[in-house]
Amino acid sequence: MKKMTYREAARSALRQALAGDPRVFLMGEDVGRYGGAFAVSHGLLAEFGPERVRDTPLSENTFVGAGIGAALGGLRPIVEVMTVNFSLLSLDQVVNNAATLRHMSGGQLSVPLVVRMATGAGRQLAAQHSHSLEGWYAHVPGITVVAPGTADDARALLLAALREPDPVFVFEHAALYPMEGEVDDTAGPGEIGRAAVRRVGTDLSVITYGGSLPKALAAADLLAAEGITAEVVDLRTLRPLDTATILASVARTHRALVVDEGWRTGSLAAEVSARIMEGGFYDLDGPVQRLCSAEVPMPYARHMEDAALPQPATIAAAARAMLRRDG
Amino acid sequence: MKKMTYREAARSALRQALAGDPRVFLMGEDVGRYGGAFAVSHGLLAEFGPERVRDTPLSENTFVGAGIGAALGGLRPIVEVMTVNFSLLSLDQVVNNAATLRHMSGGQLSVPLVVRMATGAGRQLAAQHSHSLEGWYAHVPGITVVAPGTADDARALLLAALREPDPVFVFEHAALYPMEGEVDDTAGPGEIGRAAVRRVGTDLSVITYGGSLPKALAAADLLAAEGITAEVVDLRTLRPLDTATILASVARTHRALVVDEGWRTGSLAAEVSARIMEGGFYDLDGPVQRLCSAEVPMPYARHMEDAALPQPATIAAAARAMLRRDG
Amino acid sequence: MSASIDRDHGLGLLRQMVLIRRFEEKAAELYTVGKIRGFLHLYIGEEAVAVGTMQALTPEDNVVATYREHGQALARGMEAGSVMAEMYGKAGGCSRGRGGSMHLFDVSRRFYGGHAIVGGGLPVAVGLALADAMRGRPAVTACFFGDGAVAEGAFAESLNLAALWRLPVLFLCENNLYAMGTALERHQAQTDVVRKAEAAGVPGEAVDGMDVLAVEAAARRAAEAVRGGQGPRLLEARTYRFRAHSMYDPDLYRAGDEIEAWKTRDPVVLFTAVLRGQGVLGETDLAAMETSVAAEVDAAVAEAESGPWEPVEDLLKDVYTAPVDR
Amino acid sequence: MSASIDRDHGLGLLRQMVLIRRFEEKAAELYTVGKIRGFLHLYIGEEAVAVGTMQALTPEDNVVATYREHGQALARGMEAGSVMAEMYGKAGGCSRGRGGSMHLFDVSRRFYGGHAIVGGGLPVAVGLALADAMRGRPAVTACFFGDGAVAEGAFAESLNLAALWRLPVLFLCENNLYAMGTALERHQAQTDVVRKAEAAGVPGEAVDGMDVLAVEAAARRAAEAVRGGQGPRLLEARTYRFRAHSMYDPDLYRAGDEIEAWKTRDPVVLFTAVLRGQGVLGETDLAAMETSVAAEVDAAVAEAESGPWEPVEDLLKDVYTAPVDR
Ligand SMILES: Cc1ncc(C[n+]2csc(CCOP(=O)(O)OP(=O)(O)O)c2C)c(N)n1
Ligand SMILES: Cc1ncc(C[n+]2csc(CCOP(=O)(O)OP(=O)(O)O)c2C)c(N)n1
Ligand SMILES: [Mg+2]
Ligand SMILES: [Mg+2]
């Protein structure tokens, strides 16, 4: 175990992948000379050269599509789309090609592609740079979606993504890059499709992922001080969702609060709520609640952005209200 | 009241809008000389001329963005994106511009834009031409989303969209165009944000919209023959959802089945289920269920496509199972 | 065209064009009786483009095609039976019935589909070429697209990336003067595709797409440059579709005499005359060829008719490599 | 530049450039102490482009800007105070604090933002011009974008549509040779932007973006053509940013001597010398100008500092025209 940042952990997975498999290469805007918009790929150009660390033009649709083609052609591309905000420009290639080619070809083709991107708000980047659209990706059959919420997962899930025969989308929360954590950089790849109980509790389950995980854990601390023990479930993989782990937690606590930085309507949190409805209804002491982002294009001003996002205090408040109401 | 098809009803709204307001114009691929991919705009070029019925190049991102700009510039554009499948190419303009400009400008700008597109499957068009992504649009604050399920609504909701000061997306289900219905073509615009109870019943609520509405009504017929009375709620507006009408129906029937042609995970049906969880939990006799499309890129073969989509028989079966299970 | 043509090669080209023609005529017939459904886009009139360009490719090269790709598929050597079965939606189809007319695939022939999003195949082709370049495979990736696709951002982006990285892509623009009902001059402010390509850094050439030998020669020049490591090339084949855009299209936007004028340049008729003129095509050759093509088309239909449907229980197959348990 | 320059006009141009320079130097300072947050992209070095081009526009014209738009906003006449307040996130900001540095708006000056998706403003500009064309307003829509945006599909699509419909768009490419850390020749196979524009049907011209008078003259020529109904024009201003891409950028990708070489062509210094050489700028003029600019910047900061925050209860305001009840 080593202490390293989420950023360093992701970089260590990239380095390990590049070093270990000649088919792996990284491409995206400014991954090379600039060092990566979030410095994740810093140093990799020097280490692996411009053939394997490729700066692309600003052409999201085309370089994501080229990643698909390169995967078809026998390589193991890692495409970095700088942020999820710009990934809207490449959604056609994702939904209509990456996700469909295996099926449309009657199983003849595989697209072993990994696409990484930063997601989320919290840095006062305003309405065009603060989206959390990983929930949209989780809607699409044919692809797999992971969202590390810890430094260790930033490494382990990226390595796992590189073992999948089908396209995997990795959502790294931009606000987590500087976060430190214990990372076992000798461990093998993580397991896709497995949620983790990050904190055990009995009063309610707080189900979350990615950038909201540290907030949920902070909220659990606040609640603990009041004698409320919250179980915190980290989804980690958004598609396929680990419904079994969610339901098992709810079966223990009988209450669930889903926390998700996406806008509330049509959020991933809605899917989690619906699955608990379908599989855990008779375990519930009261309705599952959601705490999501306010339904507003993210405002720039700090106090406004803070108010728009889930925060430890608002998570704790929502939990308290549930316990009061139901219990 | 007149009998006309859903296609004719949409056309009658377009004609009325073009005739009644000089700021209104229609643009999109093949809306003019070809007559519209679904013949909705057939005849309008001859009637209103090429200035107001504009064939665009294949440039979805740009002509949707140009619609936004034209709306800012004082016009009332109706942009036709041939189908939702191609609208992936213009999502950046939708999410990052249409939905944000009012907010980002501190309320200085309005984008009175209407975007129409065909959605849905059922015509053996396979994986790249069969999406139902209106649920994604319903996720985005700053825009309004409607989805007519009847010929009358195809007219009334389009007229209503043209009265909104903010962007409205109209999803016309491609399989409904030839469907006939009674249309009051002298009536004013419909009301956005209001769901409709299309059939009254007491045993369960079937909540649906768009292309699944006729299927749900057919299922209700099947059930009626067995003595089960299903209430059928047509959402009509997907954003903002008419939660009150949904909850009122559930309060009467105590059971809800949500039917949605989108893929199940992350579907609009999940949002409806979550809202019933939050607002109708104590009214429920059993868990809300969803019947959605199978999570597969739509296969071409007819028997496969039929199996992938909600059908009257599978809707009825799901309803029966709920009544059996919950007692 | 003055040089005399090798008889086998000439007859081979003609037979391929005739096969595509008859295959599609049959497909149109089968569509009207509901055996084939969904969208059906006929290539009739454009046969010389696929047949001519494919001559320049080896089995190691990759092909990325459009939704108007029966001709591209057959010219690449795919079996008529597996294509027809696909259009029936049968399990024996080249895509197991999952794709239909717009999504023909054959990985053994490096035929990477059948793309129905206009312009959507271009980035994929760039990526295939990137893989070859990085792996040191000396292959060309040929990418077909229509004039309509030139208006899509993906066109400019893909040409730029291919040129920037000097990737072995042969961009094949089938300029049939229309994108559905929109004429080239109504969708392009500047209608010279080659000039656009050059502005993106891709040298290009235009060719008469109704003349199979001219197409072949131009494709060979372009493919040779690409294969020689000179980076991407674009070939614009000027052609015309004799039928409507798809079976749904009432074809209201083209003048009858425009269509008739182009039909006088029917690539099959033109090339038949060339071969006749050169004494390569004897009196009975054509009839024999038609008979053999008819037999091949009939066999394809028979195969499609008799083949089994995939069991509906397999609905969720091939969404992921690993089976989905639900 | 041989013709002698009008004193008022010359001093006006210089003052605008100096104002932008000092305003941004102050903004950078305020960023380091956390008064301004989010992204901050400085225009320092590129002032001649915005100041020169704006001379060609009337108040009736529209402007669509980038995220590097403080210069564009100030040159358009927006108040320094409202821009600074916006960067503080205050209610008195030009976008009520909702936008920040990247999203400056001023509808009274037809300044349509502040776009932070590279290339995202181009289609909007085409639409604004379409509205004017259809409404018979004789206005020009000026659209700023960087060299990086040229690689985006939106560039080719937008130029094509504007040219096809002969819309009054003035495309203004601020070619500062880098898109973040990626040099022009690493993102464009063919680096001549004007040639690309012409291939899309838009006549273009390149100009020295460090020479404010040259920019002004070229912009006037282009705007006149656009206003005269000749369809869109493109102007490529060759310039350079003296600072890093944003405050986050360690600027690892540019050689120090490249930056220094460009700094010898500082547009403010160059134009000061021109005015001096022409005897238009007297000994004390510059100092007086710096004093007045400093006062304006100080006042802007004071306004931003003292202005109120928007109440957090208004969070959901201006998502839709009608208030949202929740
Ligand atoms: C992105 C996208 N937009 C629209 C369509 C609908 N569409 C299918 S084919 C076509 C015309 C394409 O024309 P062209 O590229 O010239 O090819 P052709 O059909 O003439 O062979 C259109 C508009 C589509 N399939 N994809
Ligand atoms: C579509 C999109 N992709 C990526 C980014 C991230 N990004 C912001 S600015 C920039 C470089 C743009 O370069 P250029 O257009 O030359 O403008 P400059 O910053 O040089 O003024 C990039 C890659 C973005 N904002 N939008
Ligand atoms: Mg065409
Ligand atoms: Mg630049």
Short mmCIF file of C-alpha atoms in Angstrom, two decimals, chain B residues 5-309:
data_model
loop_
_atom_site.label_atom_id
_atom_site.label_comp_id
_atom_site.label_asym_id
_atom_site.label_seq_id
_atom_site.Cartn_x
_atom_site.Cartn_y
_atom_site.Cartn_z
CA THR B 5 -53.45 10.65 -39.40
CA TYR B 6 -50.85 11.58 -36.84
CA ARG B 7 -48.72 12.66 -39.81
CA GLU B 8 -51.46 14.91 -41.19
CA ALA B 9 -52.10 16.33 -37.76
CA ALA B 10 -48.47 17.29 -37.34
CA ARG B 11 -48.50 18.78 -40.81
CA SER B 12 -51.62 20.75 -40.04
CA ALA B 13 -49.88 22.30 -37.04
CA LEU B 14 -46.87 23.15 -39.16
CA ARG B 15 -49.05 24.71 -41.79
CA GLN B 16 -51.01 26.70 -39.24
CA ALA B 17 -47.81 27.92 -37.60
CA LEU B 18 -46.21 28.92 -40.88
CA ALA B 19 -49.37 30.66 -42.05
CA GLY B 20 -49.97 32.43 -38.78
CA ASP B 21 -46.57 33.78 -37.85
CA PRO B 22 -44.05 35.20 -40.28
CA ARG B 23 -41.25 34.48 -37.84
CA VAL B 24 -41.87 30.76 -38.10
CA PHE B 25 -39.84 28.71 -40.54
CA LEU B 26 -38.96 25.04 -40.92
CA MET B 27 -35.52 23.68 -41.61
CA GLY B 28 -33.95 20.27 -41.70
CA GLU B 29 -32.71 17.54 -43.96
CA ASP B 30 -35.08 16.91 -46.85
CA VAL B 31 -38.01 18.82 -45.39
CA GLY B 32 -38.50 20.59 -48.71
CA ARG B 33 -38.02 18.98 -52.07
CA TYR B 34 -38.12 15.44 -50.77
CA GLY B 35 -41.22 16.27 -48.76
CA GLY B 36 -39.84 15.13 -45.41
CA ALA B 37 -38.41 11.70 -44.64
CA PHE B 38 -41.78 10.83 -43.12
CA ALA B 39 -43.75 13.09 -45.48
CA VAL B 40 -44.79 15.30 -42.58
CA SER B 41 -43.79 18.45 -44.40
CA HIS B 42 -45.06 17.24 -47.77
CA GLY B 43 -46.46 20.16 -49.73
CA LEU B 44 -45.18 22.88 -47.43
CA LEU B 45 -42.35 23.94 -49.72
CA ALA B 46 -44.82 24.59 -52.51
CA GLU B 47 -47.09 26.47 -50.14
CA PHE B 48 -44.53 28.57 -48.25
CA GLY B 49 -41.48 28.71 -50.50
CA PRO B 50 -37.84 27.91 -50.00
CA GLU B 51 -37.14 30.77 -47.60
CA ARG B 52 -39.47 29.29 -45.03
CA VAL B 53 -39.08 25.61 -45.78
CA ARG B 54 -35.35 25.05 -45.92
CA ASP B 55 -33.51 21.93 -46.92
CA THR B 56 -30.28 21.72 -45.00
CA PRO B 57 -27.08 19.82 -45.67
CA LEU B 58 -26.33 16.76 -43.55
CA SER B 59 -24.94 18.78 -40.66
CA GLU B 60 -27.03 18.06 -37.60
CA ASN B 61 -24.77 19.85 -35.17
CA THR B 62 -24.75 22.99 -37.23
CA PHE B 63 -28.35 23.28 -38.26
CA VAL B 64 -29.59 22.68 -34.74
CA GLY B 65 -27.10 25.30 -33.56
CA ALA B 66 -28.30 27.58 -36.33
CA GLY B 67 -31.82 27.09 -35.04
CA ILE B 68 -30.64 28.29 -31.66
CA GLY B 69 -29.00 31.31 -33.24
CA ALA B 70 -32.03 32.11 -35.35
CA ALA B 71 -34.20 31.95 -32.24
CA LEU B 72 -31.84 34.36 -30.49
CA GLY B 73 -32.10 36.55 -33.55
CA GLY B 74 -35.85 36.95 -33.28
CA LEU B 75 -37.23 34.14 -35.38
CA ARG B 76 -39.32 31.14 -34.39
CA PRO B 77 -37.45 28.25 -35.97
CA ILE B 78 -38.80 24.74 -36.21
CA VAL B 79 -35.87 22.44 -36.78
CA GLU B 80 -36.58 18.94 -37.95
CA VAL B 81 -33.88 16.45 -37.07
CA MET B 82 -34.89 13.55 -39.23
CA THR B 83 -34.72 11.04 -36.39
CA VAL B 84 -33.52 10.88 -32.81
CA ASN B 85 -30.74 8.59 -33.98
CA PHE B 86 -29.06 11.42 -35.83
CA SER B 87 -29.77 13.87 -33.04
CA LEU B 88 -26.82 12.42 -31.16
CA LEU B 89 -24.73 14.53 -33.49
CA SER B 90 -26.43 17.69 -32.26
CA LEU B 91 -26.63 16.95 -28.54
CA ASP B 92 -23.78 19.31 -27.80
CA GLN B 93 -25.77 22.23 -29.16
CA VAL B 94 -28.81 21.11 -27.18
CA VAL B 95 -27.19 20.49 -23.83
CA ASN B 96 -24.51 23.14 -23.94
CA ASN B 97 -26.32 25.92 -25.77
CA ALA B 98 -30.08 25.61 -26.12
CA ALA B 99 -30.48 24.55 -22.51
CA THR B 100 -27.97 26.94 -20.99
CA LEU B 101 -28.06 30.26 -22.82
CA ARG B 102 -30.85 31.79 -20.79
CA HIS B 103 -29.20 30.82 -17.55
CA MET B 104 -25.60 31.57 -18.45
CA SER B 105 -26.56 34.99 -19.68
CA GLY B 106 -28.26 35.79 -16.41
CA GLY B 107 -31.65 35.79 -18.08
CA GLN B 108 -30.78 38.08 -20.95
CA LEU B 109 -31.38 35.58 -23.72
CA SER B 110 -34.31 33.43 -24.74
CA VAL B 111 -34.20 30.55 -27.16
CA PRO B 112 -37.72 30.08 -28.52
CA LEU B 113 -36.77 27.07 -30.58
CA VAL B 114 -38.82 24.03 -31.50
CA VAL B 115 -36.99 20.88 -32.54
CA ARG B 116 -39.02 18.01 -33.92
CA MET B 117 -37.77 14.53 -34.51
CA ALA B 118 -39.03 11.04 -35.14
CA THR B 119 -38.24 8.48 -32.46
CA GLY B 120 -38.67 4.82 -31.80
CA ALA B 121 -38.44 1.38 -33.30
CA GLY B 122 -40.81 -1.13 -34.82
CA ARG B 123 -39.96 -0.83 -38.49
CA GLN B 124 -37.04 -3.25 -38.71
CA LEU B 125 -34.49 -0.51 -39.10
CA ALA B 126 -31.94 -2.18 -36.82
CA ALA B 127 -29.47 -0.89 -34.28
CA GLN B 128 -28.59 2.52 -35.62
CA HIS B 129 -32.10 3.61 -36.56
CA SER B 130 -34.30 2.45 -33.71
CA HIS B 131 -33.40 4.48 -30.66
CA SER B 132 -35.83 5.97 -28.15
CA LEU B 133 -33.68 8.57 -26.48
CA GLU B 134 -36.32 11.09 -25.48
CA GLY B 135 -35.65 10.05 -21.89
CA TRP B 136 -32.20 11.56 -22.23
CA TYR B 137 -33.66 14.86 -23.34
CA ALA B 138 -36.00 14.79 -20.37
CA HIS B 139 -32.92 14.85 -18.13
CA VAL B 140 -31.83 18.31 -19.24
CA PRO B 141 -32.95 21.41 -17.34
CA GLY B 142 -33.60 24.38 -19.58
CA ILE B 143 -35.55 22.49 -22.21
CA THR B 144 -39.07 21.11 -22.43
CA VAL B 145 -39.88 17.73 -23.95
CA VAL B 146 -43.18 16.54 -25.36
CA ALA B 147 -44.10 13.23 -26.94
CA PRO B 148 -47.52 13.04 -28.58
CA GLY B 149 -49.17 9.64 -28.51
CA THR B 150 -52.33 10.58 -30.40
CA ALA B 151 -53.04 12.37 -33.66
CA ASP B 152 -54.73 15.19 -31.81
CA ASP B 153 -51.69 15.70 -29.61
CA ALA B 154 -49.37 15.59 -32.63
CA ARG B 155 -51.06 18.81 -33.62
CA ALA B 156 -51.88 20.37 -30.27
CA LEU B 157 -48.52 19.83 -28.62
CA LEU B 158 -46.63 21.16 -31.61
CA LEU B 159 -48.72 24.30 -31.55
CA ALA B 160 -48.14 24.56 -27.82
CA ALA B 161 -44.41 24.16 -28.31
CA LEU B 162 -44.48 27.17 -30.59
CA ARG B 163 -45.88 29.31 -27.81
CA GLU B 164 -43.11 28.53 -25.36
CA PRO B 165 -40.38 31.11 -24.84
CA ASP B 166 -37.80 28.36 -24.26
CA PRO B 167 -36.63 25.39 -26.32
CA VAL B 168 -39.09 22.56 -26.79
CA PHE B 169 -38.28 19.14 -28.21
CA VAL B 170 -41.11 17.26 -29.87
CA PHE B 171 -40.70 13.51 -30.24
CA GLU B 172 -43.01 12.04 -32.85
CA HIS B 173 -43.04 8.27 -32.84
CA ALA B 174 -42.24 7.05 -36.33
CA ALA B 175 -44.59 4.10 -36.09
CA LEU B 176 -47.53 6.40 -35.30
CA TYR B 177 -47.41 8.55 -38.44
CA PRO B 178 -49.98 6.45 -40.32
CA MET B 179 -52.24 6.08 -37.27
CA GLU B 180 -55.62 7.76 -37.63
CA GLY B 181 -57.42 9.65 -34.92
CA GLU B 182 -59.95 12.34 -34.26
CA VAL B 183 -58.38 15.76 -34.48
CA ASP B 184 -59.92 19.07 -33.68
CA ASP B 185 -58.04 21.22 -36.11
CA THR B 186 -59.80 24.36 -35.01
CA ALA B 187 -58.72 24.00 -31.39
CA GLY B 188 -55.97 26.08 -29.89
CA PRO B 189 -52.64 24.79 -28.66
CA GLY B 190 -52.52 21.98 -26.14
CA GLU B 191 -51.23 22.36 -22.64
CA ILE B 192 -47.64 21.46 -21.94
CA GLY B 193 -46.98 19.75 -18.64
CA ARG B 194 -50.31 17.98 -18.40
CA ALA B 195 -50.67 14.21 -18.60
CA ALA B 196 -53.96 12.64 -19.64
CA VAL B 197 -55.87 9.67 -18.35
CA ARG B 198 -56.72 7.95 -21.63
CA ARG B 199 -58.73 5.18 -20.08
CA VAL B 200 -60.13 4.94 -16.59
CA GLY B 201 -59.61 1.81 -14.55
CA THR B 202 -59.32 0.63 -11.00
CA ASP B 203 -56.97 -2.34 -10.89
CA LEU B 204 -53.73 -0.76 -11.91
CA SER B 205 -52.30 2.26 -13.65
CA VAL B 206 -50.41 1.72 -16.87
CA ILE B 207 -48.26 4.80 -17.32
CA THR B 208 -46.82 5.36 -20.76
CA TYR B 209 -46.45 7.77 -23.67
CA GLY B 210 -45.80 8.08 -27.38
CA GLY B 211 -45.52 4.90 -29.41
CA SER B 212 -46.34 2.72 -26.44
CA LEU B 213 -49.68 4.40 -25.82
CA PRO B 214 -51.65 2.48 -28.46
CA LYS B 215 -50.02 -0.71 -27.23
CA ALA B 216 -51.01 0.05 -23.66
CA LEU B 217 -54.57 0.73 -24.76
CA ALA B 218 -54.62 -2.54 -26.66
CA ALA B 219 -53.32 -4.30 -23.57
CA ALA B 220 -56.08 -2.68 -21.53
CA ASP B 221 -58.57 -4.18 -23.97
CA LEU B 222 -57.05 -7.61 -23.49
CA LEU B 223 -57.20 -7.20 -19.73
CA ALA B 224 -60.74 -5.89 -19.79
CA ALA B 225 -61.81 -9.11 -21.45
CA GLU B 226 -60.52 -10.88 -18.34
CA GLY B 227 -62.21 -8.50 -15.97
CA ILE B 228 -59.14 -6.46 -15.14
CA THR B 229 -59.60 -2.73 -15.58
CA ALA B 230 -56.43 -0.84 -16.28
CA GLU B 231 -56.18 2.91 -16.10
CA VAL B 232 -53.96 4.21 -18.88
CA VAL B 233 -52.05 7.41 -18.23
CA ASP B 234 -50.44 9.16 -21.18
CA LEU B 235 -47.57 11.34 -19.99
CA ARG B 236 -47.56 13.54 -23.12
CA THR B 237 -44.98 15.91 -21.62
CA LEU B 238 -41.79 14.19 -20.54
CA ARG B 239 -40.23 17.30 -19.07
CA PRO B 240 -41.67 18.63 -16.85
CA LEU B 241 -43.39 15.40 -15.83
CA ASP B 242 -46.92 15.76 -14.54
CA THR B 243 -46.21 14.05 -11.26
CA ALA B 244 -49.56 15.08 -9.80
CA THR B 245 -51.56 13.20 -12.41
CA ILE B 246 -49.36 10.13 -12.02
CA LEU B 247 -49.69 10.11 -8.26
CA ALA B 248 -53.41 10.73 -8.36
CA SER B 249 -53.88 7.71 -10.60
CA VAL B 250 -51.72 5.53 -8.39
CA ALA B 251 -53.66 6.71 -5.35
CA ARG B 252 -56.76 5.34 -7.02
CA THR B 253 -55.39 2.06 -8.33
CA HIS B 254 -52.56 1.29 -5.86
CA ARG B 255 -50.50 -0.36 -8.56
CA ALA B 256 -48.46 1.00 -11.41
CA LEU B 257 -46.81 -0.45 -14.47
CA VAL B 258 -44.64 1.92 -16.46
CA VAL B 259 -44.26 1.11 -20.13
CA ASP B 260 -41.49 2.77 -22.09
CA GLU B 261 -39.82 1.87 -25.36
CA GLY B 262 -36.43 3.04 -24.09
CA TRP B 263 -33.89 0.56 -22.78
CA ARG B 264 -34.77 -0.32 -19.20
CA THR B 265 -31.68 0.82 -17.30
CA GLY B 266 -31.76 4.57 -16.94
CA SER B 267 -35.09 4.79 -18.73
CA LEU B 268 -37.69 7.47 -18.30
CA ALA B 269 -39.69 4.66 -16.70
CA ALA B 270 -37.10 4.62 -13.91
CA GLU B 271 -37.83 8.27 -13.23
CA VAL B 272 -41.55 7.63 -13.10
CA SER B 273 -40.99 4.73 -10.76
CA ALA B 274 -38.74 6.84 -8.54
CA ARG B 275 -41.33 9.59 -8.37
CA ILE B 276 -44.01 7.15 -7.34
CA MET B 277 -41.58 5.81 -4.74
CA GLU B 278 -41.12 9.29 -3.37
CA GLY B 279 -44.67 10.56 -3.64
CA GLY B 280 -46.90 7.49 -3.66
CA PHE B 281 -45.11 4.85 -1.60
CA TYR B 282 -47.84 4.59 1.01
CA ASP B 283 -50.50 4.24 -1.66
CA LEU B 284 -48.89 1.19 -3.22
CA ASP B 285 -50.17 -2.34 -2.80
CA GLY B 286 -47.01 -3.64 -4.41
CA PRO B 287 -43.94 -2.45 -6.19
CA VAL B 288 -44.18 -0.38 -9.32
CA GLN B 289 -43.01 -2.40 -12.29
CA ARG B 290 -41.44 -1.37 -15.56
CA LEU B 291 -41.84 -2.84 -18.99
CA CYS B 292 -39.20 -1.45 -21.30
CA SER B 293 -37.26 -2.52 -24.32
CA ALA B 294 -34.79 -5.33 -23.97
CA GLU B 295 -31.26 -4.09 -23.42
CA VAL B 296 -29.99 -4.86 -26.85
CA PRO B 297 -29.01 -2.82 -29.90
CA MET B 298 -32.17 -3.32 -31.91
CA PRO B 299 -31.90 -6.43 -34.10
CA TYR B 300 -33.19 -6.32 -37.66
CA ALA B 301 -35.08 -9.58 -37.86
CA ARG B 302 -38.75 -9.08 -37.24
CA HIS B 303 -39.27 -11.75 -34.64
CA MET B 304 -36.30 -10.43 -32.73
CA GLU B 305 -37.42 -6.81 -32.88
CA ASP B 306 -40.92 -7.79 -31.81
CA ALA B 307 -39.46 -9.64 -28.86
CA ALA B 308 -37.27 -6.70 -27.90
CA LEU B 309 -40.13 -4.18 -27.71
#
